[in-house]
Amino acid sequence: MLLAGALTAAVAAGAGVLVAAVREGGTPAPRSLDRAVPSVTAPTTRAPARSAQPAPVAAGTLRAAPATRSAAPSPTTASRERRTAPAPTSRAAAGATRTGTATFYTLADLPNCGYPDAAASGTYVALSPADFAGSAACGSVFDVTGPKGTVRVTVADQCPECEPGHLDLAAPAFARIADPVAGIVPITFTRVVDPPTPGPVRVRVKEGSSRYWLALLPIDTGNPLASVSVQGMALARTGYGYWVAAAGAGPGPYQVRLTDDRGHAATVTVPLSVGATVSTGTRLY
């Protein structure tokens, strides 16, 4: 009787546990599984699919420019011709015709040759350093021919940035051979030998001159000068047009001997009139 009661109580307790498990939504695992939980491999996570991307470009690789990029403006005619100017020609003898290019400028101060009235003339020209030759070309006269005609000019200045054969003309002179809008034009030019001169030779006595230091600037010689001497003493040519006696030549007046590169020569009298331009009344030819 007692055994039957105990059995009935055990069955009832088991049924209660089962009902509780069902209510909680699962079946209890066997006790053997509580002691030996198998290892679980984590599921592989897949990245979401990406849209296709262009392959990366290695550093330093040039990318093709977009087809819609606007073209760079073409250079002006003047700037283009400055870069493609004809190759320099060798220096020619007097009277020979050379080819080259011409530009223009306005003289704002004394030119390298020192001529005080060059700016007012409107017919001056600046030469390249090679053609200027340290002022040896000062006073040379050229006939320059461009698209519109020919003009006669006198060398009075140096153009530091010019190449041999490139003439930088006074603006009024350039306008007589070409349209100033062009900026730079092809030319031919010829040195004029023994050109007519505007008058007798003039000589300027530089400021600072004295019996102990003397600087003279001959003007309107027609041809460039080859030598200048005072009382038989040779003067040194400078890069700014003047001829200098570094130790002076006494109190003056001076007997100045002028010789041009064509062999013409004359002796003129020049007083020590500091800062003055003296007319000699004499021509070289």
Short mmCIF file of N, CA and C in Angstrom, two decimals, residues 24-189:
data_model
loop_
_atom_site.label_atom_id
_atom_site.label_comp_id
_atom_site.label_asym_id
_atom_site.label_seq_id
_atom_site.Cartn_x
_atom_site.Cartn_y
_atom_site.Cartn_z
N GLU A 24 7.39 26.65 -20.76
CA GLU A 24 8.51 27.58 -20.97
C GLU A 24 9.04 27.53 -22.39
N GLY A 25 8.49 26.74 -23.29
CA GLY A 25 8.83 26.75 -24.71
C GLY A 25 9.95 25.83 -25.08
N GLY A 26 10.33 24.84 -24.35
CA GLY A 26 11.38 23.95 -24.78
C GLY A 26 11.42 22.69 -23.96
N THR A 27 12.17 21.76 -24.48
CA THR A 27 12.33 20.49 -23.78
C THR A 27 13.63 20.50 -23.05
N PRO A 28 13.69 20.15 -21.77
CA PRO A 28 14.96 20.18 -21.04
C PRO A 28 15.95 19.22 -21.62
N ALA A 29 17.22 19.71 -21.71
CA ALA A 29 18.26 18.85 -22.26
C ALA A 29 18.61 17.76 -21.26
N PRO A 30 19.05 16.61 -21.76
CA PRO A 30 19.46 15.54 -20.86
C PRO A 30 20.64 15.99 -20.03
N ARG A 31 20.78 15.44 -18.83
CA ARG A 31 21.86 15.83 -17.93
C ARG A 31 23.22 15.52 -18.53
N SER A 32 23.30 14.48 -19.37
CA SER A 32 24.59 14.13 -19.97
C SER A 32 25.09 15.27 -20.87
N LEU A 33 24.16 15.99 -21.51
CA LEU A 33 24.57 17.09 -22.41
C LEU A 33 25.03 18.30 -21.60
N ASP A 34 24.57 18.46 -20.37
CA ASP A 34 25.02 19.58 -19.53
C ASP A 34 26.50 19.45 -19.23
N ARG A 35 27.01 18.23 -19.19
CA ARG A 35 28.41 18.04 -18.83
C ARG A 35 29.35 18.09 -20.03
N ALA A 36 28.91 17.81 -21.21
CA ALA A 36 29.77 17.78 -22.40
C ALA A 36 29.14 18.58 -23.52
N VAL A 37 29.39 19.94 -23.52
CA VAL A 37 28.82 20.80 -24.58
C VAL A 37 29.76 20.78 -25.78
N PRO A 38 29.25 20.31 -26.89
CA PRO A 38 30.13 20.25 -28.09
C PRO A 38 30.55 21.65 -28.52
N SER A 39 31.79 21.75 -29.12
CA SER A 39 32.26 23.06 -29.64
C SER A 39 31.42 23.46 -30.83
N VAL A 40 31.17 24.75 -30.91
CA VAL A 40 30.33 25.28 -32.00
C VAL A 40 31.16 26.21 -32.86
N THR A 41 31.17 26.01 -34.16
CA THR A 41 31.89 26.88 -35.10
C THR A 41 31.02 28.05 -35.46
N ALA A 42 31.58 29.29 -35.30
CA ALA A 42 30.79 30.49 -35.61
C ALA A 42 30.47 30.52 -37.08
N PRO A 43 29.26 30.88 -37.39
CA PRO A 43 28.89 30.94 -38.81
C PRO A 43 29.68 32.02 -39.52
N THR A 44 30.00 31.76 -40.76
CA THR A 44 30.74 32.74 -41.58
C THR A 44 29.83 33.88 -41.96
N THR A 45 30.34 35.14 -41.71
CA THR A 45 29.54 36.32 -42.05
C THR A 45 29.92 36.79 -43.44
N ARG A 46 29.00 36.91 -44.31
CA ARG A 46 29.26 37.33 -45.69
C ARG A 46 29.01 38.84 -45.80
N ALA A 47 29.97 39.50 -46.42
CA ALA A 47 29.79 40.94 -46.62
C ALA A 47 28.75 41.16 -47.69
N PRO A 48 27.97 42.19 -47.52
CA PRO A 48 26.99 42.47 -48.57
C PRO A 48 27.68 42.76 -49.88
N ALA A 49 27.03 42.42 -50.94
CA ALA A 49 27.60 42.61 -52.29
C ALA A 49 27.81 44.10 -52.56
N ARG A 50 29.00 44.47 -53.14
CA ARG A 50 29.30 45.85 -53.47
C ARG A 50 29.18 46.07 -54.97
N SER A 51 28.85 47.29 -55.28
CA SER A 51 28.80 47.61 -56.71
C SER A 51 30.22 47.67 -57.25
N ALA A 52 30.41 47.38 -58.51
CA ALA A 52 31.74 47.32 -59.12
C ALA A 52 32.40 48.69 -59.07
N GLN A 53 33.70 48.76 -58.70
CA GLN A 53 34.46 50.01 -58.64
C GLN A 53 35.59 49.95 -59.64
N PRO A 54 36.02 51.13 -60.19
CA PRO A 54 37.16 51.11 -61.12
C PRO A 54 38.43 50.72 -60.39
N ALA A 55 39.32 50.05 -61.12
CA ALA A 55 40.58 49.62 -60.53
C ALA A 55 41.38 50.84 -60.10
N PRO A 56 42.04 50.77 -58.93
CA PRO A 56 42.83 51.92 -58.48
C PRO A 56 43.98 52.20 -59.42
N VAL A 57 44.40 53.48 -59.47
CA VAL A 57 45.50 53.89 -60.33
C VAL A 57 46.73 54.06 -59.48
N ALA A 58 47.84 53.49 -59.91
CA ALA A 58 49.06 53.57 -59.14
C ALA A 58 49.49 55.01 -58.95
N ALA A 59 50.11 55.30 -57.80
CA ALA A 59 50.53 56.67 -57.51
C ALA A 59 51.49 57.15 -58.58
N GLY A 60 51.31 58.38 -59.04
CA GLY A 60 52.19 58.97 -60.05
C GLY A 60 51.73 58.72 -61.47
N THR A 61 50.74 57.86 -61.65
CA THR A 61 50.24 57.60 -63.01
C THR A 61 49.39 58.76 -63.47
N LEU A 62 49.61 59.19 -64.68
CA LEU A 62 48.83 60.30 -65.21
C LEU A 62 47.47 59.80 -65.65
N ARG A 63 46.46 60.55 -65.26
CA ARG A 63 45.12 60.20 -65.69
C ARG A 63 44.79 60.95 -66.96
N ALA A 64 44.02 60.29 -67.76
CA ALA A 64 43.61 60.95 -69.01
C ALA A 64 42.76 62.15 -68.68
N ALA A 65 43.01 63.26 -69.37
CA ALA A 65 42.23 64.48 -69.13
C ALA A 65 40.83 64.30 -69.69
N PRO A 66 39.85 64.90 -69.04
CA PRO A 66 38.48 64.79 -69.56
C PRO A 66 38.39 65.37 -70.95
N ALA A 67 37.56 64.75 -71.74
CA ALA A 67 37.41 65.22 -73.12
C ALA A 67 36.83 66.60 -73.20
N THR A 68 36.18 67.05 -72.13
CA THR A 68 35.50 68.34 -72.17
C THR A 68 36.40 69.49 -71.72
N ARG A 69 37.67 69.21 -71.38
CA ARG A 69 38.55 70.28 -70.93
C ARG A 69 38.72 71.30 -72.05
N SER A 70 38.64 72.58 -71.68
CA SER A 70 38.76 73.61 -72.70
C SER A 70 40.21 73.78 -73.08
N ALA A 71 40.47 74.09 -74.33
CA ALA A 71 41.83 74.25 -74.83
C ALA A 71 42.42 75.54 -74.30
N ALA A 72 43.74 75.52 -74.02
CA ALA A 72 44.41 76.73 -73.56
C ALA A 72 44.44 77.75 -74.68
N PRO A 73 44.35 79.05 -74.35
CA PRO A 73 44.37 80.05 -75.41
C PRO A 73 45.70 80.05 -76.12
N SER A 74 45.66 80.24 -77.42
CA SER A 74 46.89 80.26 -78.19
C SER A 74 47.64 81.54 -77.90
N PRO A 75 49.00 81.51 -77.93
CA PRO A 75 49.76 82.72 -77.63
C PRO A 75 49.56 83.78 -78.68
N THR A 76 49.77 85.03 -78.30
CA THR A 76 49.63 86.11 -79.26
C THR A 76 50.71 85.99 -80.31
N THR A 77 50.49 86.64 -81.43
CA THR A 77 51.46 86.59 -82.50
C THR A 77 52.81 87.10 -82.04
N ALA A 78 52.79 88.21 -81.29
CA ALA A 78 54.06 88.79 -80.85
C ALA A 78 54.84 87.84 -79.96
N SER A 79 54.16 87.23 -78.95
CA SER A 79 54.88 86.35 -78.05
C SER A 79 55.37 85.11 -78.77
N ARG A 80 54.59 84.62 -79.73
CA ARG A 80 55.02 83.43 -80.46
C ARG A 80 56.25 83.73 -81.30
N GLU A 81 56.27 84.87 -81.96
CA GLU A 81 57.39 85.21 -82.81
C GLU A 81 58.65 85.51 -82.00
N ARG A 82 58.45 86.02 -80.77
CA ARG A 82 59.63 86.25 -79.94
C ARG A 82 60.32 84.94 -79.62
N ARG A 83 59.54 83.87 -79.46
CA ARG A 83 60.15 82.58 -79.12
C ARG A 83 60.73 81.89 -80.34
N THR A 84 60.22 82.22 -81.53
CA THR A 84 60.67 81.53 -82.74
C THR A 84 61.39 82.49 -83.67
N ALA A 85 62.05 83.48 -83.09
CA ALA A 85 62.79 84.44 -83.92
C ALA A 85 63.89 83.71 -84.68
N PRO A 86 64.25 84.20 -85.87
CA PRO A 86 65.30 83.54 -86.65
C PRO A 86 66.59 83.43 -85.86
N ALA A 87 67.34 82.40 -86.16
CA ALA A 87 68.61 82.22 -85.49
C ALA A 87 69.52 83.41 -85.75
N PRO A 88 70.32 83.80 -84.75
CA PRO A 88 71.19 84.95 -84.94
C PRO A 88 72.11 84.79 -86.14
N THR A 89 72.31 85.88 -86.86
CA THR A 89 73.23 85.86 -87.98
C THR A 89 74.58 86.39 -87.51
N SER A 90 75.61 86.06 -88.22
CA SER A 90 76.92 86.57 -87.84
C SER A 90 77.00 88.06 -88.18
N ARG A 91 77.83 88.77 -87.45
CA ARG A 91 77.95 90.20 -87.70
C ARG A 91 78.51 90.42 -89.09
N ALA A 92 77.89 91.31 -89.84
CA ALA A 92 78.28 91.55 -91.23
C ALA A 92 79.13 92.82 -91.32
N ALA A 93 79.90 92.93 -92.38
CA ALA A 93 80.69 94.13 -92.62
C ALA A 93 79.77 95.28 -92.98
N ALA A 94 80.29 96.50 -92.85
CA ALA A 94 79.49 97.69 -93.17
C ALA A 94 79.00 97.59 -94.62
N GLY A 95 77.72 97.92 -94.79
CA GLY A 95 77.14 97.89 -96.12
C GLY A 95 76.47 96.58 -96.47
N ALA A 96 76.73 95.50 -95.72
CA ALA A 96 76.09 94.21 -95.98
C ALA A 96 74.70 94.19 -95.37
N THR A 97 73.78 93.50 -96.03
CA THR A 97 72.40 93.41 -95.54
C THR A 97 72.24 92.18 -94.66
N ARG A 98 71.59 92.37 -93.52
CA ARG A 98 71.32 91.28 -92.59
C ARG A 98 69.82 91.13 -92.42
N THR A 99 69.42 89.95 -91.97
CA THR A 99 68.01 89.72 -91.63
C THR A 99 67.88 89.61 -90.12
N GLY A 100 66.71 89.93 -89.62
CA GLY A 100 66.49 89.86 -88.18
C GLY A 100 65.06 90.18 -87.83
N THR A 101 64.84 90.68 -86.63
CA THR A 101 63.51 91.06 -86.17
C THR A 101 63.59 92.44 -85.52
N ALA A 102 62.45 93.11 -85.45
CA ALA A 102 62.38 94.43 -84.82
C ALA A 102 61.23 94.50 -83.85
N THR A 103 61.46 95.16 -82.73
CA THR A 103 60.43 95.52 -81.77
C THR A 103 60.57 97.02 -81.55
N PHE A 104 59.82 97.56 -80.58
CA PHE A 104 59.94 99.00 -80.32
C PHE A 104 59.81 99.29 -78.84
N TYR A 105 60.30 100.47 -78.44
CA TYR A 105 60.22 100.91 -77.05
C TYR A 105 60.30 102.42 -77.03
N THR A 106 60.12 102.99 -75.86
CA THR A 106 60.23 104.44 -75.68
C THR A 106 61.34 104.73 -74.69
N LEU A 107 62.28 105.53 -75.10
CA LEU A 107 63.42 105.88 -74.27
C LEU A 107 62.97 106.85 -73.18
N ALA A 108 63.19 106.48 -71.93
CA ALA A 108 62.73 107.31 -70.81
C ALA A 108 63.86 108.07 -70.14
N ASP A 109 65.09 107.79 -70.51
CA ASP A 109 66.24 108.44 -69.87
C ASP A 109 67.36 108.48 -70.88
N LEU A 110 68.56 108.85 -70.43
CA LEU A 110 69.70 108.82 -71.34
C LEU A 110 69.95 107.40 -71.82
N PRO A 111 70.26 107.23 -73.09
CA PRO A 111 70.56 105.88 -73.60
C PRO A 111 71.98 105.49 -73.20
N ASN A 112 72.35 104.24 -73.49
CA ASN A 112 73.68 103.76 -73.14
C ASN A 112 74.80 104.50 -73.84
N CYS A 113 74.51 105.08 -75.00
CA CYS A 113 75.54 105.85 -75.70
C CYS A 113 75.69 107.26 -75.14
N GLY A 114 74.77 107.67 -74.26
CA GLY A 114 74.89 108.96 -73.61
C GLY A 114 74.36 110.15 -74.39
N TYR A 115 73.85 109.95 -75.59
CA TYR A 115 73.41 111.08 -76.42
C TYR A 115 72.25 111.82 -75.75
N PRO A 116 72.40 113.08 -75.43
CA PRO A 116 71.37 113.79 -74.67
C PRO A 116 70.09 114.08 -75.43
N ASP A 117 70.16 114.13 -76.76
CA ASP A 117 68.97 114.46 -77.54
C ASP A 117 68.42 113.28 -78.33
N ALA A 118 68.80 112.06 -77.96
CA ALA A 118 68.35 110.88 -78.69
C ALA A 118 66.85 110.70 -78.61
N ALA A 119 66.29 110.87 -77.39
CA ALA A 119 64.85 110.64 -77.21
C ALA A 119 64.02 111.55 -78.09
N ALA A 120 64.44 112.81 -78.23
CA ALA A 120 63.68 113.77 -79.02
C ALA A 120 63.73 113.45 -80.51
N SER A 121 64.76 112.76 -80.96
CA SER A 121 64.91 112.48 -82.39
C SER A 121 63.86 111.51 -82.92
N GLY A 122 63.47 110.52 -82.09
CA GLY A 122 62.51 109.51 -82.53
C GLY A 122 63.06 108.52 -83.53
N THR A 123 64.38 108.58 -83.77
CA THR A 123 64.99 107.66 -84.75
C THR A 123 66.18 106.92 -84.13
N TYR A 124 66.09 106.61 -82.86
CA TYR A 124 67.16 105.85 -82.21
C TYR A 124 66.87 104.36 -82.29
N VAL A 125 67.89 103.56 -82.06
CA VAL A 125 67.73 102.10 -82.05
C VAL A 125 68.67 101.52 -80.99
N ALA A 126 68.21 100.46 -80.33
CA ALA A 126 69.01 99.73 -79.36
C ALA A 126 69.40 98.38 -79.96
N LEU A 127 70.66 98.00 -79.77
CA LEU A 127 71.16 96.74 -80.31
C LEU A 127 71.40 95.72 -79.20
N SER A 128 71.52 94.46 -79.60
CA SER A 128 71.85 93.40 -78.65
C SER A 128 73.24 93.66 -78.08
N PRO A 129 73.56 93.06 -76.93
CA PRO A 129 74.91 93.23 -76.38
C PRO A 129 76.01 92.84 -77.36
N ALA A 130 75.77 91.77 -78.13
CA ALA A 130 76.79 91.34 -79.09
C ALA A 130 77.00 92.38 -80.17
N ASP A 131 75.91 92.96 -80.69
CA ASP A 131 76.03 93.96 -81.76
C ASP A 131 76.43 95.33 -81.22
N PHE A 132 76.06 95.62 -79.96
CA PHE A 132 76.43 96.90 -79.35
C PHE A 132 77.93 96.95 -79.08
N ALA A 133 78.50 95.79 -78.74
CA ALA A 133 79.95 95.62 -78.60
C ALA A 133 80.57 96.62 -77.63
N GLY A 134 79.96 96.76 -76.46
CA GLY A 134 80.55 97.60 -75.43
C GLY A 134 80.59 99.07 -75.79
N SER A 135 79.67 99.53 -76.62
CA SER A 135 79.48 100.90 -77.10
C SER A 135 80.26 101.20 -78.39
N ALA A 136 80.95 100.21 -78.95
CA ALA A 136 81.69 100.44 -80.20
C ALA A 136 80.75 100.76 -81.36
N ALA A 137 79.48 100.37 -81.24
CA ALA A 137 78.52 100.63 -82.33
C ALA A 137 77.83 101.99 -82.21
N CYS A 138 78.08 102.71 -81.11
CA CYS A 138 77.41 104.01 -80.92
C CYS A 138 77.66 104.93 -82.11
N GLY A 139 76.58 105.54 -82.58
CA GLY A 139 76.69 106.45 -83.70
C GLY A 139 76.52 105.81 -85.07
N SER A 140 76.50 104.46 -85.13
CA SER A 140 76.27 103.79 -86.41
C SER A 140 74.87 104.11 -86.92
N VAL A 141 74.74 104.15 -88.24
CA VAL A 141 73.45 104.46 -88.87
C VAL A 141 73.01 103.25 -89.68
N PHE A 142 71.72 102.89 -89.53
CA PHE A 142 71.16 101.74 -90.25
C PHE A 142 69.91 102.14 -91.02
N ASP A 143 69.75 101.54 -92.19
CA ASP A 143 68.48 101.56 -92.89
C ASP A 143 67.77 100.26 -92.57
N VAL A 144 66.58 100.36 -92.00
CA VAL A 144 65.82 99.19 -91.57
C VAL A 144 64.55 99.09 -92.40
N THR A 145 64.32 97.93 -93.00
CA THR A 145 63.16 97.72 -93.87
C THR A 145 62.24 96.66 -93.27
N GLY A 146 60.96 97.03 -93.14
CA GLY A 146 59.94 96.11 -92.62
C GLY A 146 58.79 95.99 -93.58
N PRO A 147 57.66 95.45 -93.13
CA PRO A 147 56.51 95.21 -94.02
C PRO A 147 55.96 96.47 -94.69
N LYS A 148 56.09 97.63 -94.05
CA LYS A 148 55.49 98.85 -94.58
C LYS A 148 56.47 99.80 -95.24
N GLY A 149 57.76 99.62 -95.05
CA GLY A 149 58.70 100.56 -95.63
C GLY A 149 60.05 100.54 -94.95
N THR A 150 60.82 101.62 -95.15
CA THR A 150 62.19 101.71 -94.65
C THR A 150 62.37 102.97 -93.81
N VAL A 151 63.14 102.87 -92.74
CA VAL A 151 63.44 104.01 -91.89
C VAL A 151 64.93 104.01 -91.58
N ARG A 152 65.51 105.21 -91.44
CA ARG A 152 66.92 105.34 -91.10
C ARG A 152 67.04 105.67 -89.62
N VAL A 153 67.86 104.92 -88.89
CA VAL A 153 68.00 105.09 -87.44
C VAL A 153 69.46 105.15 -87.06
N THR A 154 69.72 105.71 -85.86
CA THR A 154 71.09 105.82 -85.33
C THR A 154 71.20 105.02 -84.04
N VAL A 155 72.27 104.25 -83.91
CA VAL A 155 72.48 103.45 -82.71
C VAL A 155 72.76 104.37 -81.53
N ALA A 156 71.91 104.26 -80.50
CA ALA A 156 72.06 105.10 -79.31
C ALA A 156 71.96 104.32 -78.02
N ASP A 157 71.58 103.03 -78.09
CA ASP A 157 71.27 102.32 -76.86
C ASP A 157 71.57 100.83 -77.01
N GLN A 158 71.54 100.14 -75.88
CA GLN A 158 71.71 98.69 -75.84
C GLN A 158 70.42 98.04 -75.35
N CYS A 159 70.08 96.90 -75.95
CA CYS A 159 68.91 96.11 -75.54
C CYS A 159 69.44 94.83 -74.88
N PRO A 160 69.50 94.78 -73.54
CA PRO A 160 70.14 93.65 -72.86
C PRO A 160 69.54 92.30 -73.19
N GLU A 161 68.20 92.24 -73.41
CA GLU A 161 67.55 90.95 -73.64
C GLU A 161 67.50 90.54 -75.10
N CYS A 162 67.99 91.39 -76.00
CA CYS A 162 67.91 91.10 -77.44
C CYS A 162 69.01 90.15 -77.89
N GLU A 163 68.67 89.33 -78.88
CA GLU A 163 69.64 88.45 -79.52
C GLU A 163 70.28 89.19 -80.69
N PRO A 164 71.45 88.73 -81.17
CA PRO A 164 72.05 89.36 -82.35
C PRO A 164 71.05 89.40 -83.51
N GLY A 165 70.97 90.54 -84.17
CA GLY A 165 70.02 90.69 -85.28
C GLY A 165 68.66 91.20 -84.86
N HIS A 166 68.42 91.35 -83.55
CA HIS A 166 67.15 91.89 -83.04
C HIS A 166 67.36 93.38 -82.76
N LEU A 167 66.62 94.24 -83.48
CA LEU A 167 66.70 95.68 -83.30
C LEU A 167 65.49 96.18 -82.53
N ASP A 168 65.73 96.93 -81.46
CA ASP A 168 64.65 97.53 -80.68
C ASP A 168 64.58 99.01 -81.08
N LEU A 169 63.58 99.34 -81.87
CA LEU A 169 63.49 100.68 -82.47
C LEU A 169 62.71 101.65 -81.59
N ALA A 170 62.97 102.94 -81.80
CA ALA A 170 62.11 103.97 -81.22
C ALA A 170 60.70 103.74 -81.77
N ALA A 171 59.70 103.96 -80.93
CA ALA A 171 58.32 103.70 -81.35
C ALA A 171 57.95 104.43 -82.65
N PRO A 172 58.30 105.72 -82.83
CA PRO A 172 57.95 106.38 -84.09
C PRO A 172 58.65 105.75 -85.30
N ALA A 173 59.87 105.27 -85.10
CA ALA A 173 60.58 104.63 -86.21
C ALA A 173 59.93 103.31 -86.59
N PHE A 174 59.53 102.53 -85.57
CA PHE A 174 58.86 101.25 -85.84
C PHE A 174 57.57 101.48 -86.62
N ALA A 175 56.82 102.51 -86.26
CA ALA A 175 55.54 102.78 -86.92
C ALA A 175 55.71 103.09 -88.40
N ARG A 176 56.90 103.46 -88.82
CA ARG A 176 57.14 103.74 -90.24
C ARG A 176 57.44 102.49 -91.05
N ILE A 177 57.73 101.38 -90.37
CA ILE A 177 58.03 100.14 -91.10
C ILE A 177 57.01 99.04 -90.87
N ALA A 178 56.14 99.20 -89.85
CA ALA A 178 55.18 98.13 -89.52
C ALA A 178 54.07 98.69 -88.65
N ASP A 179 52.99 97.93 -88.57
CA ASP A 179 51.89 98.28 -87.68
C ASP A 179 52.31 97.96 -86.25
N PRO A 180 52.26 98.95 -85.34
CA PRO A 180 52.66 98.69 -83.95
C PRO A 180 51.89 97.55 -83.29
N VAL A 181 50.68 97.26 -83.76
CA VAL A 181 49.89 96.16 -83.18
C VAL A 181 50.62 94.83 -83.34
N ALA A 182 51.44 94.71 -84.38
CA ALA A 182 52.16 93.46 -84.61
C ALA A 182 53.16 93.17 -83.50
N GLY A 183 53.73 94.21 -82.92
CA GLY A 183 54.65 94.01 -81.80
C GLY A 183 56.05 93.64 -82.21
N ILE A 184 56.19 92.66 -83.07
CA ILE A 184 57.50 92.20 -83.54
C ILE A 184 57.35 91.77 -85.00
N VAL A 185 58.28 92.19 -85.84
CA VAL A 185 58.17 91.91 -87.28
C VAL A 185 59.53 91.49 -87.83
N PRO A 186 59.53 90.74 -88.92
CA PRO A 186 60.79 90.41 -89.60
C PRO A 186 61.30 91.63 -90.35
N ILE A 187 62.59 91.79 -90.40
CA ILE A 187 63.19 92.95 -91.07
C ILE A 187 64.46 92.54 -91.82
N THR A 188 64.91 93.44 -92.66
CA THR A 188 66.29 93.44 -93.16
C THR A 188 66.88 94.78 -92.78
N PHE A 189 68.17 94.81 -92.54
CA PHE A 189 68.79 96.08 -92.19
C PHE A 189 70.22 96.13 -92.71
#
